[in-house]
Short mmCIF file of C-alpha atoms in Angstrom, two decimals:
data_model
loop_
_atom_site.label_atom_id
_atom_site.label_comp_id
_atom_site.label_asym_id
_atom_site.label_seq_id
_atom_site.Cartn_x
_atom_site.Cartn_y
_atom_site.Cartn_z
CA MET A 465 107.14 59.97 111.16
CA GLU A 466 106.70 63.21 113.03
CA LYS A 467 103.18 63.80 114.27
CA ARG A 468 101.53 66.96 112.91
CA ARG A 469 100.82 69.57 115.54
CA ASN A 470 97.10 70.14 116.14
CA VAL A 471 96.53 73.80 115.27
CA ARG A 472 93.23 75.35 116.31
CA PRO A 473 91.16 75.97 113.14
CA LEU A 474 89.79 79.33 112.12
CA TRP A 475 86.38 78.26 110.93
CA HIS A 476 85.39 74.99 112.65
CA HIS A 477 84.72 73.85 116.18
CA ASP A 478 87.33 71.75 117.93
CA ASP A 479 85.46 68.48 117.27
CA GLU A 480 85.19 69.02 113.50
CA PRO A 481 87.88 67.96 111.02
CA ARG A 482 89.92 70.68 109.35
CA PRO A 483 89.80 70.65 105.55
CA GLN A 484 93.16 70.61 103.84
CA PRO A 485 93.98 73.65 101.67
CA VAL A 486 93.57 73.11 97.95
CA VAL A 487 96.86 74.12 96.35
CA GLN A 488 96.08 76.23 93.32
CA ALA A 489 98.27 76.85 90.31
CA HIS A 490 101.58 78.39 91.31
CA GLU A 491 101.22 82.16 91.42
CA GLU A 492 103.84 84.88 91.49
CA PRO A 493 105.28 84.78 95.04
CA ARG A 494 105.43 88.57 95.27
CA ARG A 495 101.68 88.95 94.66
CA VAL A 496 100.86 86.07 96.97
CA LEU A 497 102.94 87.57 99.77
CA ALA A 498 101.28 90.95 99.23
CA LEU A 499 97.85 89.29 99.44
CA ALA A 500 98.74 87.51 102.68
CA GLY A 501 100.13 90.75 104.10
CA HIS A 502 96.94 92.59 103.17
CA ALA A 503 94.80 89.97 104.89
CA GLY A 504 96.99 90.00 107.98
CA THR A 505 96.90 93.80 108.15
CA LEU A 506 93.09 93.85 107.99
CA LEU A 507 92.82 91.25 110.73
CA LEU A 508 95.34 92.95 112.98
CA GLN A 509 93.74 96.38 112.55
CA SER A 510 90.35 94.89 113.40
CA GLY A 511 91.43 93.36 116.71
CA ALA A 512 91.96 89.72 115.69
CA GLU A 513 94.08 87.39 117.78
CA ILE A 514 97.75 86.99 116.91
CA PHE A 515 97.42 83.25 116.22
CA ARG A 516 94.51 83.93 113.85
CA VAL A 517 96.55 86.43 111.85
CA GLN A 518 99.54 84.10 111.56
CA GLU A 519 97.49 81.06 110.58
CA THR A 520 95.42 82.98 108.02
CA MET A 521 98.55 84.32 106.32
CA THR A 522 100.16 80.87 106.32
CA HIS A 523 97.03 79.25 104.84
CA LEU A 524 96.86 81.83 102.05
CA LEU A 525 100.52 81.38 101.17
CA CYS A 526 100.21 77.61 101.13
CA ALA A 527 97.00 77.65 99.08
CA PHE A 528 98.71 79.57 96.28
CA GLY A 529 101.72 77.28 96.13
CA VAL A 530 104.15 79.08 98.45
CA THR A 531 105.09 76.29 100.85
CA SER A 532 108.36 77.75 102.19
CA SER A 533 107.30 80.64 104.40
CA ASN A 534 107.79 82.09 107.86
CA VAL A 535 105.27 84.49 109.43
CA TYR A 536 105.78 86.40 112.67
CA VAL A 537 103.13 88.80 113.99
CA ILE A 538 102.99 91.14 116.97
CA SER A 539 100.24 93.55 117.99
CA ASN A 540 101.44 96.38 115.76
CA GLY A 541 103.60 94.71 113.14
CA ILE A 542 103.83 91.90 110.59
CA PHE A 543 107.04 90.17 109.46
CA ALA A 544 106.97 87.50 106.76
CA THR A 545 109.45 85.80 104.44
CA VAL A 546 109.00 83.32 101.60
CA ASN A 547 111.55 81.07 99.90
CA GLU A 548 114.17 81.97 102.49
CA GLY A 549 117.71 81.08 101.44
CA GLU A 550 116.87 80.95 97.73
CA LYS A 551 117.47 83.41 94.92
CA ASP A 552 113.82 84.44 94.73
CA SER A 553 113.44 85.00 98.47
CA LEU A 554 111.10 87.83 99.51
CA SER A 555 110.40 89.65 102.76
CA LEU A 556 107.48 91.71 103.98
CA VAL A 557 107.50 94.12 106.92
CA ARG A 558 104.45 96.18 107.82
CA HIS A 559 103.70 98.52 110.68
CA VAL A 560 100.06 98.19 111.74
CA PRO A 561 98.78 100.82 114.20
CA LEU A 562 96.43 99.57 116.90
CA GLY A 563 92.80 99.95 115.84
CA SER A 564 89.31 99.35 117.16
CA VAL A 565 87.53 96.00 117.01
CA ASN A 566 85.68 95.31 113.74
CA LEU A 567 84.12 91.85 113.82
CA SER A 568 82.46 92.31 110.42
CA ARG A 569 85.85 92.78 108.77
CA ILE A 570 87.37 89.82 110.62
CA ASP A 571 84.52 87.57 109.51
CA ARG A 572 84.85 88.74 105.89
CA VAL A 573 88.60 88.07 105.79
CA ASN A 574 88.03 84.62 107.30
CA GLN A 575 85.50 83.87 104.57
CA VAL A 576 88.05 84.87 101.93
CA SER A 577 90.65 82.61 103.56
CA ARG A 578 88.26 79.65 103.62
CA SER A 579 87.26 80.17 99.98
CA VAL A 580 90.89 80.38 98.86
CA CYS A 581 91.84 77.22 100.75
CA GLU A 582 88.89 75.41 99.14
CA GLY A 583 89.99 76.55 95.68
CA LYS A 584 86.95 78.75 95.06
CA LEU A 585 88.81 82.05 94.58
CA SER A 586 91.68 82.99 92.31
CA LEU A 587 94.39 85.43 93.33
CA ASP A 588 92.71 88.36 91.58
CA GLU A 589 89.33 87.51 93.09
CA ALA A 590 90.83 87.20 96.56
CA GLU A 591 92.47 90.61 96.21
CA ALA A 592 89.12 92.14 95.18
CA GLU A 593 87.37 90.50 98.15
CA LEU A 594 89.96 91.87 100.59
CA CYS A 595 89.54 95.37 99.15
CA ALA A 596 85.80 95.02 99.71
CA ALA A 597 86.40 93.84 103.27
CA GLN A 598 88.58 96.88 103.97
CA SER A 599 85.63 99.21 103.39
CA LEU A 600 83.39 97.47 105.94
CA THR A 601 82.42 99.51 108.99
CA PRO A 602 81.31 98.07 112.35
CA GLU A 603 77.91 99.76 112.30
CA ARG A 604 76.10 102.86 111.13
CA PRO A 605 77.09 106.10 112.90
CA LEU A 606 73.56 106.67 114.25
CA THR A 607 73.49 103.16 115.67
CA HIS A 608 76.88 103.71 117.28
CA ILE A 609 75.76 107.01 118.80
CA PHE A 610 72.55 105.51 120.21
CA ALA A 611 74.43 102.47 121.57
CA CYS A 612 76.96 104.72 123.32
CA GLY A 613 74.17 106.70 125.00
CA LEU A 614 72.31 103.54 125.96
CA GLY A 615 75.46 101.99 127.40
CA ALA A 616 76.22 105.09 129.46
CA ALA A 617 72.67 105.14 130.84
CA GLY A 618 72.70 101.43 131.59
CA PHE A 619 75.98 101.53 133.49
CA CYS A 620 74.86 104.64 135.37
CA CYS A 621 71.81 102.76 136.67
CA LEU A 622 73.93 99.65 137.27
CA PHE A 623 76.23 101.62 139.59
CA GLY A 624 73.33 102.89 141.68
CA GLY A 625 72.02 105.86 139.71
CA SER A 626 68.33 106.68 139.38
CA LEU A 627 66.37 106.76 136.15
CA ALA A 628 66.88 110.53 136.03
CA ASP A 629 70.62 110.01 136.40
CA GLY A 630 70.48 107.44 133.62
CA LEU A 631 68.69 109.92 131.34
CA ALA A 632 71.41 112.52 131.99
CA ALA A 633 74.08 109.90 131.31
CA PHE A 634 72.27 108.92 128.10
CA ILE A 635 72.54 112.52 126.85
CA SER A 636 76.21 112.70 127.87
CA GLY A 637 76.95 109.41 126.10
CA ILE A 638 75.35 110.64 122.88
CA ALA A 639 77.35 113.88 123.05
CA LEU A 640 80.51 111.86 123.76
CA GLN A 641 80.15 109.65 120.71
CA ILE A 642 79.38 112.61 118.45
CA ALA A 643 82.51 114.32 119.75
CA LEU A 644 84.60 111.17 119.17
CA PHE A 645 83.38 110.97 115.58
CA ALA A 646 84.30 114.64 115.10
CA MET A 647 87.78 114.08 116.54
CA GLN A 648 88.60 110.96 114.50
CA ARG A 649 90.21 112.87 111.64
CA ARG A 650 91.79 115.67 113.67
CA SER A 651 93.02 114.00 116.84
CA ARG A 652 94.73 110.63 117.19
CA GLY A 653 96.36 108.70 119.95
CA PHE A 654 95.11 109.39 123.45
CA MET A 655 93.80 112.95 123.04
CA PRO A 656 90.21 111.86 122.22
CA TYR A 657 90.07 110.03 125.56
CA ILE A 658 91.20 113.10 127.48
CA LEU A 659 88.91 115.49 125.64
CA GLY A 660 86.00 113.06 125.77
CA SER A 661 86.38 112.66 129.53
CA VAL A 662 86.49 116.42 129.98
CA LEU A 663 83.33 116.78 127.88
CA VAL A 664 81.24 114.23 129.79
CA THR A 665 82.44 115.65 133.12
CA LEU A 666 81.39 119.17 132.13
CA LEU A 667 78.02 117.94 130.86
CA SER A 668 77.46 115.91 134.02
CA GLY A 669 78.35 118.90 136.18
CA ALA A 670 76.02 121.14 134.21
CA SER A 671 73.19 118.61 134.60
CA ALA A 672 73.75 118.34 138.35
CA ALA A 673 73.86 122.14 138.68
CA ILE A 674 70.58 122.62 136.77
CA PHE A 675 68.82 119.68 138.45
CA PRO A 676 70.14 119.44 142.05
CA TRP A 677 68.52 116.02 142.66
CA LEU A 678 70.83 114.37 140.14
CA ASP A 679 73.90 112.47 141.36
CA PHE A 680 76.97 113.94 139.67
CA ASN A 681 79.24 111.00 140.52
CA ARG A 682 76.89 108.36 139.11
CA ILE A 683 76.42 110.31 135.89
CA VAL A 684 80.15 110.69 135.35
CA ILE A 685 80.82 107.02 136.06
CA GLY A 686 78.19 105.89 133.60
CA SER A 687 79.22 108.39 130.93
CA ILE A 688 82.90 107.43 130.86
CA ILE A 689 82.27 103.67 130.62
CA PRO A 690 82.21 103.74 126.76
CA LEU A 691 85.79 105.05 126.93
CA VAL A 692 87.08 102.34 129.27
CA PRO A 693 89.62 100.09 127.43
CA GLY A 694 88.00 96.79 128.34
CA VAL A 695 88.71 95.20 124.96
CA SER A 696 92.42 96.08 125.07
CA PHE A 697 92.76 94.72 128.60
CA THR A 698 90.91 91.50 127.73
CA THR A 699 93.01 91.09 124.58
CA SER A 700 96.22 91.45 126.58
CA ILE A 701 95.15 88.70 129.00
CA ARG A 702 94.19 86.47 126.06
CA GLU A 703 97.58 87.01 124.41
CA PHE A 704 99.36 86.11 127.66
CA PHE A 705 97.45 82.81 127.80
CA ASN A 706 98.31 82.14 124.13
CA GLY A 707 102.00 82.67 124.85
CA ASP A 708 102.28 85.91 122.84
CA TYR A 709 103.84 87.87 125.69
CA LEU A 710 105.11 90.79 123.63
CA SER A 711 101.68 91.43 122.13
CA GLY A 712 100.11 91.07 125.56
CA VAL A 713 102.45 93.69 127.01
CA ILE A 714 101.68 96.09 124.14
CA HIS A 715 97.92 95.79 124.66
CA MET A 716 98.30 96.05 128.44
CA ILE A 717 100.33 99.26 128.18
CA ALA A 718 97.78 100.72 125.76
CA ALA A 719 94.96 99.89 128.19
CA ILE A 720 96.79 101.42 131.16
CA LEU A 721 97.65 104.61 129.28
CA THR A 722 94.05 104.93 128.11
CA ALA A 723 92.79 104.58 131.68
CA VAL A 724 95.26 107.23 132.85
CA CYS A 725 94.08 109.61 130.10
CA ILE A 726 90.46 109.09 131.14
CA ALA A 727 91.35 109.85 134.76
CA LEU A 728 93.23 113.01 133.73
CA GLY A 729 90.26 114.16 131.67
CA VAL A 730 87.81 113.66 134.54
CA CYS A 731 90.10 115.47 136.98
CA GLY A 732 90.53 118.33 134.52
CA GLY A 733 86.77 118.58 134.04
CA ILE A 734 86.16 118.67 137.80
CA LEU A 735 88.76 121.40 138.26
CA ALA A 736 87.17 123.41 135.46
CA LEU A 737 83.72 123.04 137.04
CA ARG A 738 85.03 124.21 140.40
CA TRP A 739 86.73 127.17 138.78
CA ILE A 740 83.63 128.11 136.78
CA GLY A 741 80.88 127.34 139.28
CA GLY A 742 82.55 127.92 142.62
CA GLY A 743 80.85 125.68 145.16
CA LEU A 744 78.63 123.74 142.78
CA LEU A 745 80.68 120.57 143.26
#
């Protein structure tokens, strides 16, 4: 008898046994596939690992009686089929744009998956829970703004800046996050990184011009840290170790392009300061 492959669980530590999914009454495969696709989309948009997305979708399909399925996930797309080769075969293809990390949403979807596998949620209830999870936000806007300013100030001091430099970076970080919130609905892709870098460079230059004892370079370095794509780069390395090379390449390219956009924004801001202020820099 073939030995079952040991798949890393979603909700338990490695030394704890994995509960077997409770197969519920057979549901309409189309609705079950749509539910699994919805869960996978939420996880992928929120920065979950590829293996987590695939296993969650497979568990949901199996729990609702769909045992013949095949799920393939990459960083920006989901492909799934059920009952392949039969008359009632179905396919699902979804494009999922890269999004920011949302651990609250990931945790909520995992809770729904666990409850379904334990037989505590019906199909309708699971759909309602996923809709509720979709509306979750990482944190309040004011908290996000304050955290961005605090992070900019902390990294400014970490890279050798004084407390005065950190205060200037704190103000630049707050202005940066407010600008990013304002650009969310109007600008997409890499433009917010370019414009955000230009903004913090101009603010840092203005601070150094008004208060000559401030270190312009330290303020800029600290202020642009919230824009640095550390999560994307770390995710790409993690995907490489998991064997998901295509997803790793996608995240790596996104991280490199983001870093290039930040550099372009800082260079553009410095050129603008030199053009406006002459010899201030």
